[in-house]
mmCIF file of N, CA and C in Angstrom:
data_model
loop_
_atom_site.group_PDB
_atom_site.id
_atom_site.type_symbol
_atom_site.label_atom_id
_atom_site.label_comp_id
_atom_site.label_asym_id
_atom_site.label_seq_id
_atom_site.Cartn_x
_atom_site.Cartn_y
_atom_site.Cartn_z
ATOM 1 N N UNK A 1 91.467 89.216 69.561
ATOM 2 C CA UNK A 1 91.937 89.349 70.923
ATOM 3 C C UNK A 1 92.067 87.958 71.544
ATOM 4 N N UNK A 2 93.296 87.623 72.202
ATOM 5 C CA UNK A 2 93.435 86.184 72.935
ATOM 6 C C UNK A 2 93.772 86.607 74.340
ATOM 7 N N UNK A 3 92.721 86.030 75.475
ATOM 8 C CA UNK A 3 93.249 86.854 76.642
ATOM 9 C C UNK A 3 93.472 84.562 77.046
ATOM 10 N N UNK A 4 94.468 85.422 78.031
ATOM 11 C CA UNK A 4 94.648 83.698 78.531
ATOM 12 C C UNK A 4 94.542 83.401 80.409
ATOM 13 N N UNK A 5 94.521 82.521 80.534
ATOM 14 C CA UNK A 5 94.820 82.612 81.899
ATOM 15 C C UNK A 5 94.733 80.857 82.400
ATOM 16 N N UNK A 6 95.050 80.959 83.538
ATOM 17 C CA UNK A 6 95.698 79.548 84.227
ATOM 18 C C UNK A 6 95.098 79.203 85.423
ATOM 19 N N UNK A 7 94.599 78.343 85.463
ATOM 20 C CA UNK A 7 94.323 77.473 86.622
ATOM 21 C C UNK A 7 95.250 76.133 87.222
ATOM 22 N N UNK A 8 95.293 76.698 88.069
ATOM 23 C CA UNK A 8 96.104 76.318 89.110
ATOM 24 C C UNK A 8 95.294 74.195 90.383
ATOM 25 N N UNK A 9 94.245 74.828 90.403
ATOM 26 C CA UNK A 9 93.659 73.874 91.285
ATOM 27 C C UNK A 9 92.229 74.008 91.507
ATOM 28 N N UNK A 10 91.699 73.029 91.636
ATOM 29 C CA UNK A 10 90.021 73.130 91.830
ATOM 30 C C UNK A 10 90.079 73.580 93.340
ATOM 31 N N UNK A 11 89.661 74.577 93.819
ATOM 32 C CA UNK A 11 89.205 74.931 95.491
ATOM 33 C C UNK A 11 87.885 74.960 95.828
ATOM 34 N N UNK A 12 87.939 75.269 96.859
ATOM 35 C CA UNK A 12 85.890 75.609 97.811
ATOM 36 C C UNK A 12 85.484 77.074 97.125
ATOM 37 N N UNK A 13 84.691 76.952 96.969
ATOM 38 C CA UNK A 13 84.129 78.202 96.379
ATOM 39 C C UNK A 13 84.586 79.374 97.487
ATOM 40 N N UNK A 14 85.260 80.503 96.938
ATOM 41 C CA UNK A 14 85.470 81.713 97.938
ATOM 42 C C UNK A 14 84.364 81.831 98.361
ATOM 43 N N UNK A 15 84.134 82.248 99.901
ATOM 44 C CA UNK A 15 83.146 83.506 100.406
ATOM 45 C C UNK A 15 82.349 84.364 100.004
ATOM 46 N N UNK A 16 83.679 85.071 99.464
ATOM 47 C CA UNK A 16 83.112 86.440 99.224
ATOM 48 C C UNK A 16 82.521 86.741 98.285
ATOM 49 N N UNK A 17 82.055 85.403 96.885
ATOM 50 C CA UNK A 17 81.707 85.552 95.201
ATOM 51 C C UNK A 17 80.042 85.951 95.267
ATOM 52 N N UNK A 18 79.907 85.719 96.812
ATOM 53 C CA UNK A 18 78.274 86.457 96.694
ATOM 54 C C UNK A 18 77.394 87.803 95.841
ATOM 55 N N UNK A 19 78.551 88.893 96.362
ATOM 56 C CA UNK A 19 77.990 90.006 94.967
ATOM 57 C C UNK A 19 78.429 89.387 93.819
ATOM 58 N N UNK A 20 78.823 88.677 93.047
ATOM 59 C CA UNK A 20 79.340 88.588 91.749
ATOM 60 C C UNK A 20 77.916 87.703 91.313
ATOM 61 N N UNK A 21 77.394 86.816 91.739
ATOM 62 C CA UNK A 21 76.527 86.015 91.657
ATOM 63 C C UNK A 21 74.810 87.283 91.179
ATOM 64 N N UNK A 22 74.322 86.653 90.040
ATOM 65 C CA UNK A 22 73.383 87.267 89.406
ATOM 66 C C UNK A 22 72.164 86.446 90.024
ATOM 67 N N UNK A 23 70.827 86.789 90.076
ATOM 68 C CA UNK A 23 69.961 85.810 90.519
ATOM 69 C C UNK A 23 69.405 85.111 89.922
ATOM 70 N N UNK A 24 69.449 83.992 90.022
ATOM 71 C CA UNK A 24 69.489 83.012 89.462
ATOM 72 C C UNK A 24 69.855 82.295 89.249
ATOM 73 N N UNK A 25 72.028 82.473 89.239
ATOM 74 C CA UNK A 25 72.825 81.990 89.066
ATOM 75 C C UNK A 25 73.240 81.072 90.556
ATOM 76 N N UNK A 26 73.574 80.029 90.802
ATOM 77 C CA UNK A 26 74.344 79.825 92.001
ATOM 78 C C UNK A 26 75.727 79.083 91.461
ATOM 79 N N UNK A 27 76.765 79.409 92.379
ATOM 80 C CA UNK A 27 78.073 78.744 92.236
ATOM 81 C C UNK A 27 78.564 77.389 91.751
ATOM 82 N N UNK A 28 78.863 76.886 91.047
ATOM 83 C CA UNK A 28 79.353 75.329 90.919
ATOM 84 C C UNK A 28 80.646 74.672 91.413
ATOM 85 N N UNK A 29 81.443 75.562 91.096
ATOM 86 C CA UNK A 29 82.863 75.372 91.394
ATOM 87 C C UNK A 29 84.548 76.343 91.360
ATOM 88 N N UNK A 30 85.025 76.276 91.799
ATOM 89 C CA UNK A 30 85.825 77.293 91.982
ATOM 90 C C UNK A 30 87.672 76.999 91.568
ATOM 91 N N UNK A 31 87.988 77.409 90.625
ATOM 92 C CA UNK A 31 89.876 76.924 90.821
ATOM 93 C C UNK A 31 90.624 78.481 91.076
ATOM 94 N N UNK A 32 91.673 78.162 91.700
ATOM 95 C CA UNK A 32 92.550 78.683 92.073
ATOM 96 C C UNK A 32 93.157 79.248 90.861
ATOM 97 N N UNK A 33 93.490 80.708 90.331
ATOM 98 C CA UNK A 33 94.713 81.250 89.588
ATOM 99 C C UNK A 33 95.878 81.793 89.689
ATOM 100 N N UNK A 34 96.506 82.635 89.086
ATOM 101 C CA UNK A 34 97.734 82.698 89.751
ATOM 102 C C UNK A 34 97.751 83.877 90.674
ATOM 103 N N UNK A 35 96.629 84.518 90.716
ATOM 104 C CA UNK A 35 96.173 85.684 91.257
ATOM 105 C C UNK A 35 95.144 85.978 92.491
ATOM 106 N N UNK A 36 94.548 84.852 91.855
ATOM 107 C CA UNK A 36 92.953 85.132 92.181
ATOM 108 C C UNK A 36 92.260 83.495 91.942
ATOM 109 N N UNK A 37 90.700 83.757 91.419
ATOM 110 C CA UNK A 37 90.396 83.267 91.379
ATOM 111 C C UNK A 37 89.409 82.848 90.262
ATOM 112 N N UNK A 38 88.834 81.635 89.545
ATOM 113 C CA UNK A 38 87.584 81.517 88.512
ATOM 114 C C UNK A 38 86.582 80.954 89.363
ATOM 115 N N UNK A 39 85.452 81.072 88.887
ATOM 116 C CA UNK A 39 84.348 80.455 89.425
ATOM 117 C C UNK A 39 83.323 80.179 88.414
ATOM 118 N N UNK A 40 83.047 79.027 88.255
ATOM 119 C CA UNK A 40 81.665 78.346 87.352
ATOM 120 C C UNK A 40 80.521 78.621 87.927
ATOM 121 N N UNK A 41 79.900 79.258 87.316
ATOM 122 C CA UNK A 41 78.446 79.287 87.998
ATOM 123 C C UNK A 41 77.472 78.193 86.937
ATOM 124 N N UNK A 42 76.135 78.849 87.064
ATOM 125 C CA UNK A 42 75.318 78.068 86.710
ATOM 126 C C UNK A 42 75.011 78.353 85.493
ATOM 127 N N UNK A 43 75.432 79.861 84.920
ATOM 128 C CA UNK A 43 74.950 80.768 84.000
ATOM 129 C C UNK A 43 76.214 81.576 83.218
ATOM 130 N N UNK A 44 77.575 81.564 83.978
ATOM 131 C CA UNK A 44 79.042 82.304 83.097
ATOM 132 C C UNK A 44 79.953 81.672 84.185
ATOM 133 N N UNK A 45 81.056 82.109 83.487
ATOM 134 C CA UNK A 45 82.625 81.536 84.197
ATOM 135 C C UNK A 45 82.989 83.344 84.391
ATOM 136 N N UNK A 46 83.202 83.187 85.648
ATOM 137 C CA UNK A 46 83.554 84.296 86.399
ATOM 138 C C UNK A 46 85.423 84.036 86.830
ATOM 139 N N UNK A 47 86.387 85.514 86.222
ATOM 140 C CA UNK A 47 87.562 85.114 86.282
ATOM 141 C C UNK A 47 88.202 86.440 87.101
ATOM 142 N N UNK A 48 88.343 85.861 88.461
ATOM 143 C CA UNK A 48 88.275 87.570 89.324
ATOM 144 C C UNK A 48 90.449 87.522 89.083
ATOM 145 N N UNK A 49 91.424 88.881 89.096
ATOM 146 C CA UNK A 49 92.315 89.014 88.532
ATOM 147 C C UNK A 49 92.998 89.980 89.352
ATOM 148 N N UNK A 50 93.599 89.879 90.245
ATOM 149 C CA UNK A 50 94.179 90.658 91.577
ATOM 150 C C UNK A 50 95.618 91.462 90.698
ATOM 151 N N UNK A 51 94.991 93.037 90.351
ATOM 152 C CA UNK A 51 96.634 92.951 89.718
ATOM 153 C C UNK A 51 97.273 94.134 90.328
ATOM 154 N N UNK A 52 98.630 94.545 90.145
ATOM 155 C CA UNK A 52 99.372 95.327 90.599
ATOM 156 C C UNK A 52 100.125 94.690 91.994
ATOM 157 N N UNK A 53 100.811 95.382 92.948
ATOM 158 C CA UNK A 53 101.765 94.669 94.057
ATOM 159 C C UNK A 53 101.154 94.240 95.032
ATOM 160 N N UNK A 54 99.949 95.060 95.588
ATOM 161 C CA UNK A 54 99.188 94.863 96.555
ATOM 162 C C UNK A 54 98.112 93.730 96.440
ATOM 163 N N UNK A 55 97.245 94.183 94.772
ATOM 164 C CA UNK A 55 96.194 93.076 95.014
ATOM 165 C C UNK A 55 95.108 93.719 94.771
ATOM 166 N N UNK A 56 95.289 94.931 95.381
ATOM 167 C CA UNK A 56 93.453 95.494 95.622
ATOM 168 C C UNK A 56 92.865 95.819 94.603
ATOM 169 N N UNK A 57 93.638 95.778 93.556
ATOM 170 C CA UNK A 57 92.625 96.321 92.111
ATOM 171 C C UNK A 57 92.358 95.255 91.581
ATOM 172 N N UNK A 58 91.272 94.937 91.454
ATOM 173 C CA UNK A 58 90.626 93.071 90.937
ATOM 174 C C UNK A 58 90.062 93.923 89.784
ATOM 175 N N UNK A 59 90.385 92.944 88.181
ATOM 176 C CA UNK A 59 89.361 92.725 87.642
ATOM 177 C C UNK A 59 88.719 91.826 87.655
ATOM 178 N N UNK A 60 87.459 91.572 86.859
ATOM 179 C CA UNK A 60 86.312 90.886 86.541
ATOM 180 C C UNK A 60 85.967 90.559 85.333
ATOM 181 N N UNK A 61 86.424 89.080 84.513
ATOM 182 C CA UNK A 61 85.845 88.750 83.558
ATOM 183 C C UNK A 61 85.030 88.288 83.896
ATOM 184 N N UNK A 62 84.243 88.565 82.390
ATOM 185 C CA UNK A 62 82.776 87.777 82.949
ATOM 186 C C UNK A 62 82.321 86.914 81.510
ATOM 187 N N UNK A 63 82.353 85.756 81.110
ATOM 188 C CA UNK A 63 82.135 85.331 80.179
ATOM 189 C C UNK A 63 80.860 84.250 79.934
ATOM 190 N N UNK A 64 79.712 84.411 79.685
ATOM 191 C CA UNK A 64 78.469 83.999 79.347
ATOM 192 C C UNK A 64 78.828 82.839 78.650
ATOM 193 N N UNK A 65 78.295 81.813 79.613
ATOM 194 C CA UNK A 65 78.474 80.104 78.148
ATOM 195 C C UNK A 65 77.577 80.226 76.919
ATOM 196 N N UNK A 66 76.957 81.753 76.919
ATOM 197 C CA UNK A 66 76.034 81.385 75.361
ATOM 198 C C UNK A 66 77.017 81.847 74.473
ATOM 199 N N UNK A 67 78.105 83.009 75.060
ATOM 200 C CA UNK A 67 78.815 83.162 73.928
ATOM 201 C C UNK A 67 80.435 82.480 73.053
ATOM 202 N N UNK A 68 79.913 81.180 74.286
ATOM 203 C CA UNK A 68 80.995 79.934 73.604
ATOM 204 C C UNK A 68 80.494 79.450 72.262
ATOM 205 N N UNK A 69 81.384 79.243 71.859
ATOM 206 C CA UNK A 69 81.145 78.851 69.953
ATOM 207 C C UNK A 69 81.551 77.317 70.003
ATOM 208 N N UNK A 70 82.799 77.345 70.603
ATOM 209 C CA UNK A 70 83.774 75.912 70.127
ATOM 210 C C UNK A 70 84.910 76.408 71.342
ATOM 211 N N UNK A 71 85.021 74.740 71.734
ATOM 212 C CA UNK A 71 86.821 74.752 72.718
ATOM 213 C C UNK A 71 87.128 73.471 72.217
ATOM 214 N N UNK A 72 88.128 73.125 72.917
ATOM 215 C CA UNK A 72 89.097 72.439 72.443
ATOM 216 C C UNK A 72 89.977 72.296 73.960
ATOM 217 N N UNK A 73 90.213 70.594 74.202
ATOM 218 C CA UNK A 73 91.333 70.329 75.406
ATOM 219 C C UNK A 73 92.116 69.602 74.494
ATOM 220 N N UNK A 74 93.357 70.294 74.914
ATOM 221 C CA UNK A 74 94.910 69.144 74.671
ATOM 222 C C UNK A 74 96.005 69.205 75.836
ATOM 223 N N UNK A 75 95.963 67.706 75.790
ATOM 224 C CA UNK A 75 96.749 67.401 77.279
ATOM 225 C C UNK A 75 97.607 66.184 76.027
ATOM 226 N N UNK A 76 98.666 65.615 77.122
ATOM 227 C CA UNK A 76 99.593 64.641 76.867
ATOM 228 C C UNK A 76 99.202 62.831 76.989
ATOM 229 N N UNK A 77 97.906 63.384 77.508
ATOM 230 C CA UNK A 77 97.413 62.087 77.792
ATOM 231 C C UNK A 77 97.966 61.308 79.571
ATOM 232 N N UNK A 78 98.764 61.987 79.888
ATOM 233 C CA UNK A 78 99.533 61.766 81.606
ATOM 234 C C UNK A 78 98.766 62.797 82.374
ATOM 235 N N UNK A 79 99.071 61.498 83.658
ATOM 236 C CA UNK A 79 98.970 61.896 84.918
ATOM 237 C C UNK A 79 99.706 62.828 84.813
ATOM 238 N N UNK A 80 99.078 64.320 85.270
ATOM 239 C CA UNK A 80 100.399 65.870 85.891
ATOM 240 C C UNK A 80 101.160 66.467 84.392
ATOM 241 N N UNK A 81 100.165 66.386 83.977
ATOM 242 C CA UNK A 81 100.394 66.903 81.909
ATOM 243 C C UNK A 81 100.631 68.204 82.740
ATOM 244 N N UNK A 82 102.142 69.010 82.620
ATOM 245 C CA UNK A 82 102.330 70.647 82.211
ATOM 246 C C UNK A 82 101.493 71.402 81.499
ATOM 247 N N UNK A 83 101.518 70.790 80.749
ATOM 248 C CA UNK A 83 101.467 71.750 79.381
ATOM 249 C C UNK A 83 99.844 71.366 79.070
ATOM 250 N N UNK A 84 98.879 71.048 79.443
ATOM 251 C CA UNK A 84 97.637 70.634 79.317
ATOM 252 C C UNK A 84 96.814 71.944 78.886
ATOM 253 N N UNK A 85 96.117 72.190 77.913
ATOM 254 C CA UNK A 85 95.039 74.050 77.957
ATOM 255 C C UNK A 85 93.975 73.190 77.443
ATOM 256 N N UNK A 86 93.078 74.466 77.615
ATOM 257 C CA UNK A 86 91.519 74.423 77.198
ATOM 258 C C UNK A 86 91.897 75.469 75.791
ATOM 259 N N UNK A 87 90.794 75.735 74.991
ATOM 260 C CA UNK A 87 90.769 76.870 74.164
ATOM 261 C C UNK A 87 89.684 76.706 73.721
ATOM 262 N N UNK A 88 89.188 78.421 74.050
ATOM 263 C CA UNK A 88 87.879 78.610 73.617
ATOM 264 C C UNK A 88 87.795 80.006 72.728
ATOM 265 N N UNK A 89 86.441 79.733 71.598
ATOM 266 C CA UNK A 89 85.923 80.707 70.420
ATOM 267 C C UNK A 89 84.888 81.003 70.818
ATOM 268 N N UNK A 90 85.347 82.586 71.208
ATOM 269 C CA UNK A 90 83.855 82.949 72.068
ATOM 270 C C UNK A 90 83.525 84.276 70.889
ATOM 271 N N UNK A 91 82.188 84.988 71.390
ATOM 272 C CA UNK A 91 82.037 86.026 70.171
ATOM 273 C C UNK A 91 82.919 86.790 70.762
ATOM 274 N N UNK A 92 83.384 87.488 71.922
ATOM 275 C CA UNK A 92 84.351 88.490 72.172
ATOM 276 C C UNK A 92 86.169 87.978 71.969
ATOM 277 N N UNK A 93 86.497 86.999 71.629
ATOM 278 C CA UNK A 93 87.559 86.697 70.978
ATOM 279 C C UNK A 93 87.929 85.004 71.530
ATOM 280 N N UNK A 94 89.099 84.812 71.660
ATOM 281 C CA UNK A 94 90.158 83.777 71.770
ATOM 282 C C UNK A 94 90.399 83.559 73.266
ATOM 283 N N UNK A 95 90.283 82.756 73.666
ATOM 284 C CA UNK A 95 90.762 82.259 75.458
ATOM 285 C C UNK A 95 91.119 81.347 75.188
ATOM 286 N N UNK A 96 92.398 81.113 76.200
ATOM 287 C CA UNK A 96 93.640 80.045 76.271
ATOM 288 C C UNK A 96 93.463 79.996 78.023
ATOM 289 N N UNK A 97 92.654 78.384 78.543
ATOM 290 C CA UNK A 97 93.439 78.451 79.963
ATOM 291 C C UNK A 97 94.303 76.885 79.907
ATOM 292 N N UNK A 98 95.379 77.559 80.317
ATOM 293 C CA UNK A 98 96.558 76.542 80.577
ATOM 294 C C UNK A 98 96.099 75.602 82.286
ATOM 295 N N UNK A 99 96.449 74.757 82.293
ATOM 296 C CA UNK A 99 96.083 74.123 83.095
ATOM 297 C C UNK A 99 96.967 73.442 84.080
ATOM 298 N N UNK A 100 97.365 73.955 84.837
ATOM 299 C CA UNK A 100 98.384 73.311 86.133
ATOM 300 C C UNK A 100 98.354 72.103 87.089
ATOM 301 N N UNK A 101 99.316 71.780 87.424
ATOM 302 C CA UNK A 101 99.647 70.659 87.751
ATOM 303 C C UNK A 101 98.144 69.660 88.575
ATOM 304 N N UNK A 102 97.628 71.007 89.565
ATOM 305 C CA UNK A 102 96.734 70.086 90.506
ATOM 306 C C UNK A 102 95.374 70.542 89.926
ATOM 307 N N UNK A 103 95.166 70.763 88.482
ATOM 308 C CA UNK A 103 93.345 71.054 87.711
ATOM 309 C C UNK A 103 93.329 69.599 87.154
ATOM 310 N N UNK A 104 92.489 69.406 86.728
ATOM 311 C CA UNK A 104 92.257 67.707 86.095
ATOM 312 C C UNK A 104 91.219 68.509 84.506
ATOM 313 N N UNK A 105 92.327 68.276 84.028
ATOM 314 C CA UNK A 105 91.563 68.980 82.261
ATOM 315 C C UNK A 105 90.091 68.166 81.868
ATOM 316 N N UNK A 106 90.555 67.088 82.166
ATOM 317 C CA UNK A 106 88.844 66.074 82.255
ATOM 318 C C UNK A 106 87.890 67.033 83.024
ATOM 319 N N UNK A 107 87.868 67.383 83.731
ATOM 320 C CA UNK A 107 87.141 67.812 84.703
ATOM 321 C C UNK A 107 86.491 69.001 84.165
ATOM 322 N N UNK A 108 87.832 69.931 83.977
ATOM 323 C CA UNK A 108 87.462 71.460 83.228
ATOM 324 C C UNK A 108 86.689 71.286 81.703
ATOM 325 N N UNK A 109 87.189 70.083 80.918
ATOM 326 C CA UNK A 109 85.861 69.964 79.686
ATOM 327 C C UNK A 109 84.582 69.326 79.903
ATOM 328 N N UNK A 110 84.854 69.003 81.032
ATOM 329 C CA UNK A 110 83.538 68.481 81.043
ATOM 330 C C UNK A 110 82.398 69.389 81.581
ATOM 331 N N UNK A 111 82.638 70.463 82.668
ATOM 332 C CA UNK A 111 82.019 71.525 83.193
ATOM 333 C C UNK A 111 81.765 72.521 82.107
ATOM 334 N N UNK A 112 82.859 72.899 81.363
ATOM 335 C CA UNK A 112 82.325 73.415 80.000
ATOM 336 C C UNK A 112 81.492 72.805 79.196
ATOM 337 N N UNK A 113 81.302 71.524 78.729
ATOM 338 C CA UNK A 113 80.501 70.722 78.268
ATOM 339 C C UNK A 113 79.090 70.689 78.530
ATOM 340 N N UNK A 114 79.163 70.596 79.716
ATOM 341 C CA UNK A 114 77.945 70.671 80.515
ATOM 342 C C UNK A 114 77.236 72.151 80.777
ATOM 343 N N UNK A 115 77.934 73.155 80.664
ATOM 344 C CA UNK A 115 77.498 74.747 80.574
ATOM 345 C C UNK A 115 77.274 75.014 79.182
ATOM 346 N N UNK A 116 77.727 74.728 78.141
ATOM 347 C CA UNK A 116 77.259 75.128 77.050
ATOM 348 C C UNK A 116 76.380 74.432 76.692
ATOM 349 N N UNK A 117 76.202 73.217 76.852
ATOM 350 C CA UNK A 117 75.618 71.940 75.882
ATOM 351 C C UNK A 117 74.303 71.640 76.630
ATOM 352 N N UNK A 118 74.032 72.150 77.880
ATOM 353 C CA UNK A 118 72.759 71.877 78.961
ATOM 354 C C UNK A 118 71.362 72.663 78.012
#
């Protein structure tokens, strides 16, 4: 299974990620998707997914940094790389996030780095 998804921009942590938050966990950081929203916590990468016309039906990935295996960043090496992704081998399959114009891929391996490797 390869589920993928895109970040768009690092933002302020939403409001509202309070129920999503486990105890223990607190927020780190938040990017913008094309939908919705991800959020790093302290403990999983939370990937909320607004779908249909309206919006109101959100899913909820929820992916645990213990069950990262291995990722991988490839960018172009430029300022405003298109085409820049992460890719990660998790035990529940394959993730691809593509990375848009205003995310800084440095940034996103290194927060992964730092969640798995802590």
């Amino acid at each position: 299974m390869t589920t993928a998804w895109t970040f768009m921009q690092e933002i302020p942590i939403p409001d509202d990620v309070g129920s999503l938050i486990v105890e223990g966990a607190t927020p780190v950081t938040a990017f913008k998707t094309f939908r919705d929203s991800a959020i790093f916590t302290t403990k999983r990468l939370i990937v909320r997914d607004a779908q249909g016309m309206t919006g109101k039906k959100v899913e909820i990935y929820s992916l645990p940094y213990s069950s990262i295996n291995m990722w991988s960043s490839e960018n172009a090496g430029r300022l405003l790389d298109t085409n820049a992704e992460i890719e990660m081998w998790t035990r529940a399959g394959h993730i691809k996030i593509k990375v848009g114009k205003g995310a800084d891929i440095r940034r996103l391996d290194s927060l992964i780095a730092w969640a798995v490797l802590k």
